[in-house]
Every structure is written in structure tokens, then in C-alpha cells.
XYZ file of C-alpha atoms in Angstrom:
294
model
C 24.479 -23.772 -18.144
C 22.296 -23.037 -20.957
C 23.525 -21.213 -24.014
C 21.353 -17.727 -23.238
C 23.390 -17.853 -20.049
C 26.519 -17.764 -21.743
C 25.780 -15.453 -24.182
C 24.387 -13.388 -21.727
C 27.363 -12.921 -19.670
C 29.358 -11.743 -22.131
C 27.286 -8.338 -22.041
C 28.346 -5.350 -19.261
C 25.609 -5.808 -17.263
C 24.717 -3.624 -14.421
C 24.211 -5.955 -11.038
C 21.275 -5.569 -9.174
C 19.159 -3.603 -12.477
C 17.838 -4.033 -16.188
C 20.059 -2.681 -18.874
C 18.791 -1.643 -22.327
C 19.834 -3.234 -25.190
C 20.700 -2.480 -28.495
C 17.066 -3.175 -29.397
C 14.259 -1.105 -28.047
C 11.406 -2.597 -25.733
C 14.485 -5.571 -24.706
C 15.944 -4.965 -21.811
C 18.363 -7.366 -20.046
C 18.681 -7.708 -16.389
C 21.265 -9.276 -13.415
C 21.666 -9.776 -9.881
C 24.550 -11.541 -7.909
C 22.401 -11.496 -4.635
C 19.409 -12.654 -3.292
C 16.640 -10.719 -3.096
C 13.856 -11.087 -0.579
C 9.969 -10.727 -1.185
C 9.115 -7.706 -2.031
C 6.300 -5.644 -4.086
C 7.140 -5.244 -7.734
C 5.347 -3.783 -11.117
C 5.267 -5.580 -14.441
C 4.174 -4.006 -17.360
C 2.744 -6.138 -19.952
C 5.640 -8.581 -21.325
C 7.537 -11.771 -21.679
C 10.356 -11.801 -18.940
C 12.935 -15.085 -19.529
C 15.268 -16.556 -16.976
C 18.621 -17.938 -18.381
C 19.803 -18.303 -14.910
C 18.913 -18.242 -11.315
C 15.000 -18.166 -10.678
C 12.360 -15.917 -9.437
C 9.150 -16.774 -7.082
C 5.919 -14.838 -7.993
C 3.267 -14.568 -5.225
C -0.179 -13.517 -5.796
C -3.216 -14.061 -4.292
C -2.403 -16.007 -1.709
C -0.726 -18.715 -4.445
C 2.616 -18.384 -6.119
C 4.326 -19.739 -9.083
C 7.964 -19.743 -10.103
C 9.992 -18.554 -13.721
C 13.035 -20.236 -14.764
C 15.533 -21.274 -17.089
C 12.472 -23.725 -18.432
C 9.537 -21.227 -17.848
C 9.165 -17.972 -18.865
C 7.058 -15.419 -17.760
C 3.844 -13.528 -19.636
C 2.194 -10.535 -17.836
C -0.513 -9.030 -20.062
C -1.433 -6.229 -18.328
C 0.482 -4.320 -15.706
C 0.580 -6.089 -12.713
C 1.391 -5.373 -9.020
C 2.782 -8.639 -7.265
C 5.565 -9.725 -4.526
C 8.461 -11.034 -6.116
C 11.628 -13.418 -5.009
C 15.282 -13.351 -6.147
C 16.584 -16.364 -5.747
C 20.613 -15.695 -7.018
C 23.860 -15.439 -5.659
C 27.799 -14.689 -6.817
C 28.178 -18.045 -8.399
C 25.093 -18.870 -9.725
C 23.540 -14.850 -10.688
C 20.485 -14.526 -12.077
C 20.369 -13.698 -15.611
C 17.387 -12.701 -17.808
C 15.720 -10.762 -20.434
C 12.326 -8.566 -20.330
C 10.223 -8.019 -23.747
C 7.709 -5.882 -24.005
C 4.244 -7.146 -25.494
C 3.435 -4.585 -28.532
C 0.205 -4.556 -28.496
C -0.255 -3.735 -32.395
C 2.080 -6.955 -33.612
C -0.256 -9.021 -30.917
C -3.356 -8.251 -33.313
C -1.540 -8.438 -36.502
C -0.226 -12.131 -35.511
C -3.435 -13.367 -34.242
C -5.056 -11.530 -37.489
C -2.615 -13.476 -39.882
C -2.837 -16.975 -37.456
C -6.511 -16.943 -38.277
C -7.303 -17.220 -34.424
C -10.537 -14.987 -34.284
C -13.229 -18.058 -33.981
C -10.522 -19.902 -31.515
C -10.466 -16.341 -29.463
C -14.200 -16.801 -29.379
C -14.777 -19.778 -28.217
C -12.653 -18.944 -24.785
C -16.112 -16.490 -24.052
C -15.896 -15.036 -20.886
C -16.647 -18.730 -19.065
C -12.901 -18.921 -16.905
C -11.059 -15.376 -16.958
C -7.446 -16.075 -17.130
C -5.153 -14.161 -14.655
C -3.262 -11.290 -16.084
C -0.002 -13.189 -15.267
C 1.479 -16.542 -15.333
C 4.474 -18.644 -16.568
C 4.178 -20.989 -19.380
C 6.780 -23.936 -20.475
C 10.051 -22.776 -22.388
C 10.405 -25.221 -25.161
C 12.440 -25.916 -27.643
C 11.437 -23.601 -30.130
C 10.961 -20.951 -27.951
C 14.416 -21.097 -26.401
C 15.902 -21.183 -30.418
C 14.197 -17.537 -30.801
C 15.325 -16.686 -27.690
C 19.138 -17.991 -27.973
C 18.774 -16.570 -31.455
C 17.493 -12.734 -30.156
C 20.460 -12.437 -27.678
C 23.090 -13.169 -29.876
C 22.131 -10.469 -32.594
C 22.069 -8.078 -29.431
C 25.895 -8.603 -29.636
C 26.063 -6.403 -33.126
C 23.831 -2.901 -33.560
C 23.339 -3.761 -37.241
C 22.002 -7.143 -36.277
C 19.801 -5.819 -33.359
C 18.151 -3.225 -36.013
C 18.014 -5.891 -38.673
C 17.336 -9.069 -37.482
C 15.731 -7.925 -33.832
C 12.712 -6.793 -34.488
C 11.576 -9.930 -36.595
C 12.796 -12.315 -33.611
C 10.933 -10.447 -31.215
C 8.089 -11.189 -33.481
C 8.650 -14.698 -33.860
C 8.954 -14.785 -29.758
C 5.607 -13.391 -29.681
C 4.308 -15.972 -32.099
C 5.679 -18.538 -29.997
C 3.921 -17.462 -26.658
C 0.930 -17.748 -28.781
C 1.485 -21.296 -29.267
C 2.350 -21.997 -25.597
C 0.369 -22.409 -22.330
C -0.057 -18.477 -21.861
C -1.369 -18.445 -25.014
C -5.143 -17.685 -23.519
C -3.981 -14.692 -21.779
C -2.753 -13.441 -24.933
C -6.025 -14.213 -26.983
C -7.919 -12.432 -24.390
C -5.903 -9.236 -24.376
C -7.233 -8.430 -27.782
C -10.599 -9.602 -27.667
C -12.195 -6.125 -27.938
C -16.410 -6.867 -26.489
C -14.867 -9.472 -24.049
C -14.314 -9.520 -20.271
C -10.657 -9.340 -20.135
C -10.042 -6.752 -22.695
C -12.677 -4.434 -20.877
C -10.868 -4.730 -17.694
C -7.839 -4.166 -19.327
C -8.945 -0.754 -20.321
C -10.018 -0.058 -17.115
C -6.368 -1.228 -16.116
C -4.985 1.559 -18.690
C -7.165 3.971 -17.664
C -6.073 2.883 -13.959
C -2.061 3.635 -15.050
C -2.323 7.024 -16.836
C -5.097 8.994 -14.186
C -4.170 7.205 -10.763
C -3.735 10.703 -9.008
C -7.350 11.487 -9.959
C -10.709 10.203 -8.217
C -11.389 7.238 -9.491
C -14.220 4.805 -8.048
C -15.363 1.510 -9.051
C -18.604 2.763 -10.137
C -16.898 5.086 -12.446
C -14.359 2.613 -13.448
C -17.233 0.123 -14.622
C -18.479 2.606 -16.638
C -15.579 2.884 -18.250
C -15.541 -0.710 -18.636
C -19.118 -0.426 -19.773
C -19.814 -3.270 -17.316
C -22.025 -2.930 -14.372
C -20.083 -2.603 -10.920
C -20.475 -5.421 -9.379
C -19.806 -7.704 -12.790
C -16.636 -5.252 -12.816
C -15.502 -5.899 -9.338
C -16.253 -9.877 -9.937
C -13.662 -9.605 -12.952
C -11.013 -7.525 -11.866
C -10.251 -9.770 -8.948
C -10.503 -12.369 -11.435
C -7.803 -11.218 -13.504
C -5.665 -9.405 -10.922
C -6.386 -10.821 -7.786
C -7.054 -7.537 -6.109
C -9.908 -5.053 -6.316
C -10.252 -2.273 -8.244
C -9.579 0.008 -4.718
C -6.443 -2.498 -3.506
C -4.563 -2.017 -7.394
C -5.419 1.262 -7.281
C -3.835 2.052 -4.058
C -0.585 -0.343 -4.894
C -0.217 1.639 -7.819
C -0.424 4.805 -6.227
C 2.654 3.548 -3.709
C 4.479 2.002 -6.259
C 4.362 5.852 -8.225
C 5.305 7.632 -5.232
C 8.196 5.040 -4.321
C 9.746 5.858 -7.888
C 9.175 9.467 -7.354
C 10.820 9.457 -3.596
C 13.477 6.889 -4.760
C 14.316 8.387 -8.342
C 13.855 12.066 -7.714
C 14.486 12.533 -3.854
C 10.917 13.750 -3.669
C 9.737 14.169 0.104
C 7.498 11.777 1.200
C 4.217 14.605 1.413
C 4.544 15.987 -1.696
C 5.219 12.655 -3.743
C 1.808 11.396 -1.434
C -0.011 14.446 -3.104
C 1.379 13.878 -6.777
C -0.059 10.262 -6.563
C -3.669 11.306 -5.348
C -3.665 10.888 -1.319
C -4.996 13.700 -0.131
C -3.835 12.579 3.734
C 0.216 12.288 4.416
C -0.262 10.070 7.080
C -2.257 7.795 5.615
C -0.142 7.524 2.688
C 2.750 6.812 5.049
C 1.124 4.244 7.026
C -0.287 2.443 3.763
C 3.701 3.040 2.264
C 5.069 1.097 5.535
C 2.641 -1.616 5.162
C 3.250 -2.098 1.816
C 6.730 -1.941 1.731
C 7.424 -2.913 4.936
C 9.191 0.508 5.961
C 8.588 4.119 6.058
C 9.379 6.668 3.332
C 12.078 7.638 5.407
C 13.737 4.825 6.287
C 13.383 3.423 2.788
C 15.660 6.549 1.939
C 18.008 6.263 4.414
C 18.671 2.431 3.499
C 19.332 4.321 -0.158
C 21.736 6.639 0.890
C 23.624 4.322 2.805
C 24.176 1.724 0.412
């Protein structure tokens, strides 16, 4: 067992959910059970397996985090995720988010502006991917969750090892994902705004046409990158966005099913509930009653 996993266990986790820590933007997570394929949302972070391991699958090809890979997601991304875990062997992890501002201020100070260039917009990197836990990375890491244990260490001493975790991905094979993020005339960082734009107005009409021109790119350029990055076109992450909103509303706030389909932007309740079934492979209503029997 690696020493994350032990330190890890000695916090109260909740099973089957994140829990925050001490430090905000850290959260730490558990589950004692397996837990089949099925949609998920990451917002843009570093998510590291102590224990147990998780299957990713997107676009047709999927990849797998561990105790020796961690996870980066630079912009948020809908995929179908696998919890492989059980009572003996639970998974244990850790979720930081990616501050945008300390990304740019570490890539300022590294000096990495003509490396950044030379990427150009030749091989868009997906928006999500592990990359190889070494041995420095795992000392940050080892190092973060033990000053979790105190509050005055976790206000002290946190935020700098979440920085140096963040310089580390930089040096690791995600590290192009990263550079691209912050790239501001390049492809990536153009659909990424289109992505942000995509997360705050999804109830709202919102076409490709009008999306490239957000992008400033032309449509089909636009279309050609977004699947690039996020395997899915502008219409399909729009639409798994809109679910994954009115699941969390439904879910959360015990919304019915029509009026959490009008707060997300569908403007028919039966299509909404036929798209919510085949995404999530059962009806608003069943979903709930699964809920309140558990």
C-alpha cells in the first residue's frame, strides 16, 4: 500500500462521495464498492488515485488512472467513468482543482512561452488524459495530504504544495494540455472559451455558428477542433451538459423532471426524457426512485 493510502485512511471519509478538506479547491474522495460505467463531469483538475483504480472512456478509446497515473482534465469534460473498488481494497483519492491564474504565473516564471509556441496548433491535445506519477510527483502529493491532517498546516503549507503539484504536471506527460490551456491566439485556448461560455449559458440558444464566433474561428474550423479536444461536437457536449445540469437539479433539489428540462434549455419534456434515459440509461423517474430507496 502506498503511503497516500495510509495517510488517507486515517481521514473520516464519506463512502461513496468527495469530502472537502481543510484546504480549499482539495477535495478527497472514497468508495468501498464498485461502480459501473456511467456518465460523469470533470471540471478542470488533477484527480490522484492512492488506491483502487478508475477506467475513463471516451471516444470510443479509454484509458485508466491509478496509484501510478494521475489524472489532468483541462477543461470540463463529460466522459463515462469506471469504479473499480471494493471493501478490502476501496478506492482512495484526491481531486485538485487547476487555478487557472497560478497556471500562467508558473509557465510565466518557467520561461515556457517560445516552448508553448512551438506546439502551434499542428496535433490538438485532448482536454483529458493521465500522465505517469513519478517520484517527485508522489513526494508533493504524500507531502499535501499529510499537512491536511493539521488546519494550520493546510493554510500554511497547502497552498504552496498545491503549487508545486501544479509545477510538477508541467513537467510530466500532460504537460501539453497544460501549455495549451493558456495559449491565448491558439486553437485550444479558443475552444476552451467556447467551453466556458458552453458551462455558464447552457439553458440559452446556443449554435455552432454562434459558438465559432465566439471562438472567433470559422464554423467548420470550430467543429474540426472541438471534436478534437473533446471528442464530441459542439451540439453532443452541449446536450450532455444540459442532462448532467438537470440530473443535479432532479437529484440534489427533488426538482420534477419538466421543470428541471426547462431550467436547462429543452424546450420539449419528452425529448429531454428520452435523451435523459439514453444517457443515463434510465428515466428521471426511475433514477429517483433508485434514490429514495437506497
Amino acid at each position: 500500500m502506498s503511503t497516500i493510502a495510509e495517510l488517507m485512511k486515517r481521514f473520516p471519509l464519506a463512502d461513496g462521495g468527495s469530502s472537502e478538506s481543510r484546504l480549499a479547491g482539495v477535495r478527497l474522495f472514497k468508495s468501498t464498492h464498485p461502480i459501473a460505467r456511467k456518465p460523469i463531469v470533470y471540471d478542470p483538475g488533477i484527480c490522484i488515485i492512492a488506491q483502487g483504480h478508475k477506467i475513463g472512456y471516451l471516444g470510443g478509446q479509454k484509458f485508466q488512472y491509478d496509484a501510478n497515473h494521475y489524472l489532468v482534465t483541462s477543461v470540463t469534460m463529460p466522459f463515462e467513468c469506471e469504479t473499480v473498488a471494493s471493501a478490502d481494497d476501496p478506492l482512495l483519492g484526491l481531486y485538485i482543482d487547476i487555478d487557472i491564474a497560478q497556471l500562467h504565473d508558473l509557465i510565466g516564471r518557467l520561461g515556457l512561452q517560445a516552448e508553448i509556441g512551438n506546439f502551434g496548433d499542428k496535433e490538438l491535445p485532448r482536454g483529458i488524459g493521465p500522465a505517469v506519477l513519478d517520484a517527485d510527483m508522489a513526494d508533493a502529493i504524500t507531502r499535501l495530504v499529510k499537512c491536511l491532517q493539521s488546519e494550520a498546516e493546510s493554510q500554511i503549507l497547502g497552498p504552496g504544495l498545491v503549487r508545486e503539484i501544479l509545477y510538477r504536471a508541467l513537467g510530466g506527460t500532460q504537460a501539453p494540455v497544460l501549455y495549451s490551456l493558456v495559449m491565448h491566439g491558439g486553437t485550444f485556448s479558443q475552444v476552451a472559451r467556447a467551453l466556458q461560455i458552453m458551462q455558464r449559458d447552457y439553458a440559452k440558444k446556443l449554435d455552432v455558428d454562434r459558438l465559432a464566433n465566439m471562438a472567433r474561428m470559422s464554423t467548420s474550423a470550430f467543429h474540426r477542433a472541438f471534436k478534437d479536444i473533446t471528442s464530441d461536437s459542439p451540439i453532443q457536449y452541449l446536450k450532455k451538459v444540459r442532462l448532467t445540469k438537470a440530473r443535479d437539479l432532479i437529484v440534489q433539489k427533488n426538482m420534477k423532471a419538466y421543470i428541471a428540462a426547462d431550467k436547462v434549455g429543452y424546450e420539449s419534456s419528452s425529448q429531454f426524457s428520452r435523451e435523459f434515459k439514453r444517457y443515463f440509461g434510465q428515466s428521471p423517474a426511475d433514477m429517483m426512485r433508485e434514490l429514495r430507496a437506497a
